[in-house]
Short mmCIF file of C-alpha atoms in Angstrom, two decimals:
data_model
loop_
_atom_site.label_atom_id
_atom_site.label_comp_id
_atom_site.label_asym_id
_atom_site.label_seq_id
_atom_site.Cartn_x
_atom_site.Cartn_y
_atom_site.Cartn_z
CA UNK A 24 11.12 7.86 52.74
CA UNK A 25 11.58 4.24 54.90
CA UNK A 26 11.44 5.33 58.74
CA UNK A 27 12.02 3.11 61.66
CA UNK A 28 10.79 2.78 64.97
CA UNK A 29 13.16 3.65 67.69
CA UNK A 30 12.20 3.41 71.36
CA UNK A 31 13.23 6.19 73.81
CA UNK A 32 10.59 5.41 76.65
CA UNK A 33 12.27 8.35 78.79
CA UNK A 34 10.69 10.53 81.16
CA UNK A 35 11.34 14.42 79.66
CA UNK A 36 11.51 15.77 83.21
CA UNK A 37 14.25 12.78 84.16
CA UNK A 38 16.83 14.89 84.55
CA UNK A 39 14.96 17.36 87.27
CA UNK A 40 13.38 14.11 88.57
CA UNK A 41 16.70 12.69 89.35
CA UNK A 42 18.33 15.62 90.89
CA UNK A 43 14.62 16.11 93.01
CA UNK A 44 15.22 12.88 94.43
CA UNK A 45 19.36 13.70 95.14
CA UNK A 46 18.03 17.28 97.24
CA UNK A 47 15.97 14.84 99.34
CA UNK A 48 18.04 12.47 100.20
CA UNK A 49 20.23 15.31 101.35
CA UNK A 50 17.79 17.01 103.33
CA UNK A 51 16.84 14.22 105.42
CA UNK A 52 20.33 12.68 105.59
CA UNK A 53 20.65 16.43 106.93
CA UNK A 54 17.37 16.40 109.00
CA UNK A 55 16.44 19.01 107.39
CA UNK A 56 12.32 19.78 107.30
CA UNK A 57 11.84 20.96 103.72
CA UNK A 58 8.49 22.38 102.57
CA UNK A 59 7.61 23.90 99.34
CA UNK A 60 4.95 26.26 99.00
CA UNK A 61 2.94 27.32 95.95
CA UNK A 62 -0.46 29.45 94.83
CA UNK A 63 -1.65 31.73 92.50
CA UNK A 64 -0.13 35.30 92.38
CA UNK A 65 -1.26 37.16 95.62
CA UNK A 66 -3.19 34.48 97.51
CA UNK A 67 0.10 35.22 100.61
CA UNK A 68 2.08 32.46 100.25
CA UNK A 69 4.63 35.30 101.94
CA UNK A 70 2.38 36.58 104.61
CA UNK A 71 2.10 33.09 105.80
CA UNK A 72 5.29 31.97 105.55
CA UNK A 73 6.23 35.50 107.18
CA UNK A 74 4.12 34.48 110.17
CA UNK A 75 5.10 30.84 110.21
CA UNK A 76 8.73 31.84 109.99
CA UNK A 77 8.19 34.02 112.86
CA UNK A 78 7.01 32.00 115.36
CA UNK A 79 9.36 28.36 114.49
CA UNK A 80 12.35 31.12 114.92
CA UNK A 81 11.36 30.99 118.52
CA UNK A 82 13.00 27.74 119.33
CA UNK A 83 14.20 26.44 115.90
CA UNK A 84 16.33 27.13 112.98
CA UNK A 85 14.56 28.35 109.59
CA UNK A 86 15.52 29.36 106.22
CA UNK A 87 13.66 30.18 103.51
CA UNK A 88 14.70 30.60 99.58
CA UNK A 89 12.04 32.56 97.66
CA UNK A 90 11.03 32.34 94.33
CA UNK A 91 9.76 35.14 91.98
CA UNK A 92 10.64 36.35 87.75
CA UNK A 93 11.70 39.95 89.83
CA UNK A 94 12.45 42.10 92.59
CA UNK A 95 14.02 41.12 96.22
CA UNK A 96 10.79 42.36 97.97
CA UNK A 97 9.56 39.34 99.09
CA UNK A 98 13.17 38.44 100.55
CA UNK A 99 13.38 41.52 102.09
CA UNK A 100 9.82 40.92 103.86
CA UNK A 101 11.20 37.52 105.07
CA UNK A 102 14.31 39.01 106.46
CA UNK A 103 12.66 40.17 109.00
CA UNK A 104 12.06 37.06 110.48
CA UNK A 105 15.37 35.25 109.52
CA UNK A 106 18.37 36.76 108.15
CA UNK A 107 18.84 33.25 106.21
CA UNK A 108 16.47 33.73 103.25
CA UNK A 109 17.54 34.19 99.52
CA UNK A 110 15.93 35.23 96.68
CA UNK A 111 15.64 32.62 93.08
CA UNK A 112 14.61 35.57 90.44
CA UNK A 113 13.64 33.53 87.31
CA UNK A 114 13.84 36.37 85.23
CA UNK A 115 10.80 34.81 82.85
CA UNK A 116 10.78 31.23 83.93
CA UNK A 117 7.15 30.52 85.59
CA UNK A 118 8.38 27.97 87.81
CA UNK A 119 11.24 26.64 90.26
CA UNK A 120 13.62 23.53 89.14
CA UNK A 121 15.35 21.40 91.07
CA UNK A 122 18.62 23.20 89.43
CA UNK A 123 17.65 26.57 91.10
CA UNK A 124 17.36 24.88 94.50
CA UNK A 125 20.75 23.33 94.40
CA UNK A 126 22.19 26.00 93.11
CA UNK A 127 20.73 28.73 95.86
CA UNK A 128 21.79 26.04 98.83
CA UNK A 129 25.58 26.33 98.04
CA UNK A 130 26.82 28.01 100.67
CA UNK A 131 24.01 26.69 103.41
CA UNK A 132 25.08 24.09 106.02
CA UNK A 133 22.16 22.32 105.96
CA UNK A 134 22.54 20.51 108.99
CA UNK A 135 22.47 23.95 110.74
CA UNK A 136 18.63 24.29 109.33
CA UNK A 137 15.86 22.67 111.01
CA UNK A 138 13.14 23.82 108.49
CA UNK A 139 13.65 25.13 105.07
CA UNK A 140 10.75 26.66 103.07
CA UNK A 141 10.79 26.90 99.61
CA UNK A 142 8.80 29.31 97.99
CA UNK A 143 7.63 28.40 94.13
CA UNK A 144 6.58 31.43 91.87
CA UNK A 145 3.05 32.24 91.80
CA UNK A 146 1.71 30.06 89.52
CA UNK A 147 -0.68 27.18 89.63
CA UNK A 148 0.05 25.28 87.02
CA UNK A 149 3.63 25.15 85.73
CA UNK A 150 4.86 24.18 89.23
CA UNK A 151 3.14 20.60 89.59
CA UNK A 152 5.60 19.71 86.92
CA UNK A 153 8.22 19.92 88.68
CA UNK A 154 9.39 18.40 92.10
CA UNK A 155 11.82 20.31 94.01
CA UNK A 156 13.06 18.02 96.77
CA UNK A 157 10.87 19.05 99.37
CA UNK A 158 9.40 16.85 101.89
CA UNK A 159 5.69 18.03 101.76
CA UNK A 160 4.33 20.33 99.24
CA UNK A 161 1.54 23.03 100.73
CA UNK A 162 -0.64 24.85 98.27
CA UNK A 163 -2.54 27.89 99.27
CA UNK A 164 -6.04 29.02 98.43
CA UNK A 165 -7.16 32.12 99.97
CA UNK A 166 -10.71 32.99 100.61
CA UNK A 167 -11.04 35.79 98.57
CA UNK A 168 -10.24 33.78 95.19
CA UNK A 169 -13.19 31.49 95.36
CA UNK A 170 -14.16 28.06 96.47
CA UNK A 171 -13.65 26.45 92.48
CA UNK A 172 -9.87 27.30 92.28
CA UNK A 173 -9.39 23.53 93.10
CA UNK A 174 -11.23 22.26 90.39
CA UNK A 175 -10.01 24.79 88.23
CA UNK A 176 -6.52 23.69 88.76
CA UNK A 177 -6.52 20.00 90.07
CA UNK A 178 -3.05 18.98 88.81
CA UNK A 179 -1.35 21.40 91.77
CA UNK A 180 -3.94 20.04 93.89
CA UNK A 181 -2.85 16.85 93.25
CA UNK A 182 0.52 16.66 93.40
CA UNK A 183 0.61 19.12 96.86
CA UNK A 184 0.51 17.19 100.63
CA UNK A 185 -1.39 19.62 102.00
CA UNK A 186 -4.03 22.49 101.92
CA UNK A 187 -4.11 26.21 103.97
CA UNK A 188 -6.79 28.55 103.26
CA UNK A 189 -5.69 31.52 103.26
CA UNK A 190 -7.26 35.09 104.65
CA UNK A 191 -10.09 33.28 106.34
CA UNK A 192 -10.38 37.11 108.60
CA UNK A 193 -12.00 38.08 104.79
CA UNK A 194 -14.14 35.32 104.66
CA UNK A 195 -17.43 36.70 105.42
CA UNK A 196 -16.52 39.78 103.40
CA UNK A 197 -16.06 38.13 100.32
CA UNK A 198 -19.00 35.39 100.78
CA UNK A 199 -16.76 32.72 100.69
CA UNK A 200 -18.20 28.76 101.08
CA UNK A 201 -15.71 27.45 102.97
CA UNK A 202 -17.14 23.96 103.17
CA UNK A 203 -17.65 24.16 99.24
CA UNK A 204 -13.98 24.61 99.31
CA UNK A 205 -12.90 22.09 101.25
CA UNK A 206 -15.09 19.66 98.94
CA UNK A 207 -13.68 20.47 95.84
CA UNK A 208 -10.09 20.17 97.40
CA UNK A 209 -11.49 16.89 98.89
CA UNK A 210 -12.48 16.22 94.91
CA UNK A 211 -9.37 16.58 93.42
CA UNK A 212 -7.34 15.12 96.58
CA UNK A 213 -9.04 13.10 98.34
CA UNK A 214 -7.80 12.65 101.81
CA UNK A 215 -5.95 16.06 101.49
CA UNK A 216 -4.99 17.41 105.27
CA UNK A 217 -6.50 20.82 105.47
CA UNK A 218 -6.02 24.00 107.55
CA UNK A 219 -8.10 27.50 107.31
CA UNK A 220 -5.82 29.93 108.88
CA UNK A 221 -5.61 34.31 108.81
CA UNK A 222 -1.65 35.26 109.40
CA UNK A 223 -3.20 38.85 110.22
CA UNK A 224 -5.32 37.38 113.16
CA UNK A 225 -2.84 33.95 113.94
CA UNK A 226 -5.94 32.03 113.68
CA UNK A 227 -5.52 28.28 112.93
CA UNK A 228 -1.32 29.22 112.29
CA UNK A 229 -1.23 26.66 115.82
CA UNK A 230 -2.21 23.57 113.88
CA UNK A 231 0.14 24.69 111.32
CA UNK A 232 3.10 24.70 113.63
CA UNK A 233 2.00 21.62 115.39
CA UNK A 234 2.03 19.54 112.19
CA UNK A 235 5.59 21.03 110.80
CA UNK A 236 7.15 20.21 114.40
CA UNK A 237 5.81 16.84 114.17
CA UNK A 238 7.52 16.61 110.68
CA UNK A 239 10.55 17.43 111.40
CA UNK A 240 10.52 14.93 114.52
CA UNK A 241 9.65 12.26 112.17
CA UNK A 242 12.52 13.83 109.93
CA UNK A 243 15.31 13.84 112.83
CA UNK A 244 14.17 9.89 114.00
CA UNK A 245 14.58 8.99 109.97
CA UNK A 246 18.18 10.88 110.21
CA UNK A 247 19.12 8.88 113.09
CA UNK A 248 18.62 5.76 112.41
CA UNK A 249 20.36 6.29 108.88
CA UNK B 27 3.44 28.72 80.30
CA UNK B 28 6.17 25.92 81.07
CA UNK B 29 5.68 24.30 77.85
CA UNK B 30 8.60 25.81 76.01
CA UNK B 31 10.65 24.28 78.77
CA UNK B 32 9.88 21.04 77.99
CA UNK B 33 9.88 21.31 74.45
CA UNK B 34 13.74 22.34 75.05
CA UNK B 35 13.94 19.69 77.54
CA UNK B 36 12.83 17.37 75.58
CA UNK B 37 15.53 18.98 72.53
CA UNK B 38 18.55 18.21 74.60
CA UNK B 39 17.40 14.59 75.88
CA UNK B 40 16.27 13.22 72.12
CA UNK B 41 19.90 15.33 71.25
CA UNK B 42 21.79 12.83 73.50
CA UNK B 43 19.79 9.57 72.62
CA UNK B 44 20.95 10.43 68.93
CA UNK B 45 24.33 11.05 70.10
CA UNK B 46 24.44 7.95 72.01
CA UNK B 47 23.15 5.94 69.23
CA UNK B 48 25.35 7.24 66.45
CA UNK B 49 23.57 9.80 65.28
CA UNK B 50 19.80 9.44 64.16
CA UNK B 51 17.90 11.55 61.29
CA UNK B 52 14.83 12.12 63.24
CA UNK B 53 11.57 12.62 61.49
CA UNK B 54 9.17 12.53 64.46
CA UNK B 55 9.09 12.14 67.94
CA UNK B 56 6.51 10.31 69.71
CA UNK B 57 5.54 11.66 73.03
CA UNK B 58 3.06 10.22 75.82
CA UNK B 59 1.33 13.01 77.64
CA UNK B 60 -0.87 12.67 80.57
CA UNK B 61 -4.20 14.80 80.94
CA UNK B 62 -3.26 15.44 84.71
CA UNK B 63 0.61 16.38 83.42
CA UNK B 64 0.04 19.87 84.09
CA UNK B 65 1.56 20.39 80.15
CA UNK B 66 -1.07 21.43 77.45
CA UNK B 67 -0.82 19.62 74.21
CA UNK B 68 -1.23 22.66 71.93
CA UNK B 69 0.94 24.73 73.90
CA UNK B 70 3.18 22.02 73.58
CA UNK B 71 2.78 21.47 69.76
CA UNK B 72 3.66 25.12 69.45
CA UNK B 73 6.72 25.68 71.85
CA UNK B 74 8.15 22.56 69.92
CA UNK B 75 8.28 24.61 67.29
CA UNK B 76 9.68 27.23 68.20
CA UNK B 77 12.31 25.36 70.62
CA UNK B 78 13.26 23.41 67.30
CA UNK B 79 14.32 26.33 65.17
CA UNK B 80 17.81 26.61 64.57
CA UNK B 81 18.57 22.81 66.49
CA UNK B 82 19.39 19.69 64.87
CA UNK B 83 15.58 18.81 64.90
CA UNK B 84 14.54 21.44 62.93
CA UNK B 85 11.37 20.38 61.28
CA UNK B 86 10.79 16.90 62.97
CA UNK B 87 7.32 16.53 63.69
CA UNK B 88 5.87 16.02 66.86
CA UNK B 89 2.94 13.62 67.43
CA UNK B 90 1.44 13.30 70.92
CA UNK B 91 -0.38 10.50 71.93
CA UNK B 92 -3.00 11.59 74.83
CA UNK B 93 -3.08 9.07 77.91
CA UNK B 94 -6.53 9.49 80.26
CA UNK B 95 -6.16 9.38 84.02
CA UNK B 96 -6.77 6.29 85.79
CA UNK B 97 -7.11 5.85 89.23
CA UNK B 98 -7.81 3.13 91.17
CA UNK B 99 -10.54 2.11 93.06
CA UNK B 100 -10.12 0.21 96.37
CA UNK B 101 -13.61 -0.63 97.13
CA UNK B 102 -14.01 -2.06 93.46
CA UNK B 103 -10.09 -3.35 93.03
CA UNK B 104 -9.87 -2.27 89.86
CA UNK B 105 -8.82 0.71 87.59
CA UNK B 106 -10.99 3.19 86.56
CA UNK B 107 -11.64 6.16 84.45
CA UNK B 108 -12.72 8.99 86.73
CA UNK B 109 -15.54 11.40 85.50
CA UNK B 110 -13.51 14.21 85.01
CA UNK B 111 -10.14 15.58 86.23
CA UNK B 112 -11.54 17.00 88.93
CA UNK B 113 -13.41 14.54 90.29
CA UNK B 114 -11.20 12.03 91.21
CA UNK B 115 -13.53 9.11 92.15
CA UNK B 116 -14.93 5.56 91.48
CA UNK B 117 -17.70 6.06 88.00
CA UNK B 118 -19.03 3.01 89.56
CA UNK B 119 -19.25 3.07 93.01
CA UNK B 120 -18.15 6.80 94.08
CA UNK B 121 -15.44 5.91 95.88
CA UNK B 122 -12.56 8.64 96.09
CA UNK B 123 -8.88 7.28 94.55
CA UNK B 124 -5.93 8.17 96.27
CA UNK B 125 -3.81 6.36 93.50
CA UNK B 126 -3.39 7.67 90.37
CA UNK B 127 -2.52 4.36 87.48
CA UNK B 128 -1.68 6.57 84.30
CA UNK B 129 -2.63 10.51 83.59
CA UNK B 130 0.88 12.13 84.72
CA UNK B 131 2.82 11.10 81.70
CA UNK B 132 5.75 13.53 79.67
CA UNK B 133 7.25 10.52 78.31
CA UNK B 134 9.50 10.43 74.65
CA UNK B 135 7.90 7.03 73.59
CA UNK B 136 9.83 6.41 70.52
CA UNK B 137 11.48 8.06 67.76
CA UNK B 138 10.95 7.61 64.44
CA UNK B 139 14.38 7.79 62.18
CA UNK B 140 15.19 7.41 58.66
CA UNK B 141 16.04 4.13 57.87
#
């Protein structure tokens, strides 16, 4: 059999790629903060986002759309910090698309959100692949799972903005090195901004809030002058 | 496991290539995969598959051509191979790298057709 050569040279993800890049343009033609938030399965992405919900709800506008394969129990936790939360079930899919973000904002005025959080599935590898729109990317490591998760799983590292550490109250309990942590997130990141916080105590959740009001400052000036 | 998505990802793009270009007989598809793509290569090979059965490509062989991260190194100016994935510095000098050069790659290179 005589084959030929014929050359694609296409980017498989293209398609999620392009509409990734249409959501952001939105969002900050909108001035819209958008953060996406992913972690392993119970490391709590939604205590955090609970807490951080919370207290920007004091003076802002937040939403939240919440990914998971079942149940509404994480949207119902949400809720009660913001009735404007929905929940993406992916039924067996391991990971948000772009698709399911578009599709979940349809009946959202954006420009009546200051911050919009975007929780990914648990998962810390099938989410890297795929960008979602969002402005930053945070990925979670709680101290209980062990200082190595970052070198474990250095693509999420990678393509995330920023680090929390997660139930730093359980630190001592569970033994954990947190400066061995914050060198192999340095490792596979370096430069990575990083924040140890506890959402039971509100420790470090002040830096947190500091840097998302800062980006959505930065996000209103870039609306403006558009 | 995303890997089956892309393989079907991967179905519908090479299914509108052929489409654009008159209809090809594939016989292989050539992908470029990046170590620091988040996609395994054997998941891959087997979701591909699987994804293929019952499609147009049913049977058309998949051969994935590995691409190592490079990064590059601003105190040396040049690109380099970093120890491992998860060490993402200079093998020279130690210098961390901020920029990744190649390693993130799901890319359909080419497809081979019959003539």
């Amino acid at each position: 059999m005589i084959t030929r050569m014929v050359e694609v040279r296409a980017k498989v993800l293209k398609q999620n790629d392009l509409l990734a890049r249409t959501l952001r343009e939105r969002f900050r033609q909108e001035g819209t903060c958008v953060v996406g938030l992913v972690s392993s399965p119970g490391s709590g992405k939604t205590a955090f986002l609970e807490k951080v919900l919370a207290g920007l709800a004091r003076d802002s506008r937040v939403a939240a759309l919440v990914g998971d394969l079942a149940t509404e129990n994480d949207a119902e936790r949400l809720r009660r910090a913001t009735p404007n939360v929905k929940q993406i079930t992916t039924g067996t899919v391991c990971h948000l698309d772009a698709q399911m973000v578009e599709k979940s904002l349809e009946s959202w005025r954006l420009d009546r959100i200051d911050f919009l959080f975007i929780e990914n599935v648990g998962n810390l590898v099938c989410p890297s692949s795929y960008d979602l729109g969002e402005e930053l990317r945070f990925v979670l490591l709680s101290a209980t799972e062990g200082e190595d998760k970052p070198l474990k799983y250095p693509t999420i590292f990678n393509t995330s903005d920023v680090a929390i550490i997660t139930k730093m109250d359980l630190a001592d309990a569970a033994e954990f090195d947190v400066q061995a942590a914050r060198r192999n997130i340095e490792s596979v990141r370096p430069g990575m901004q990083i924040f140890e916080v506890s959402a039971k105590t509100g420790n470090g959740m002040q830096a947190v809030f500091d840097l998302l009001h800062a980006q959505l400052a930065s996000a209103r000036r870039v609306a403006v002058t558009r | 496991m995303h890997e089956l998505s892309i393989a079907i990802s991967m179905i519908d793009q090479i299914t509108e290539e052929s489409a654009n270009r008159g209809g090809l007989d594939v016989e292989a598809v050539h992908l470029r995969l990046g170590v620091f793509s988040g996609v395994d290569k054997d998941a891959l090979l087997f979701s591909w598959e699987l994804a293929c059965e019952g499609s147009c490509l049913e049977g058309t062989r998949l051969v994935i051509e590995t691409i190592p991260l490079v990064i590059y190194c601003a105190a040396c100016q040049k690109d380099r191979v970093p120890p491992s994935v998860y060490q993402l510095s200079c093998p020279e000098c130690g210098t961390p790298g901020q920029k990744i050069i190649t390693g993130r790659e799901i890319e359909v290179a080419s497809l081979e057709v019959v003539a």
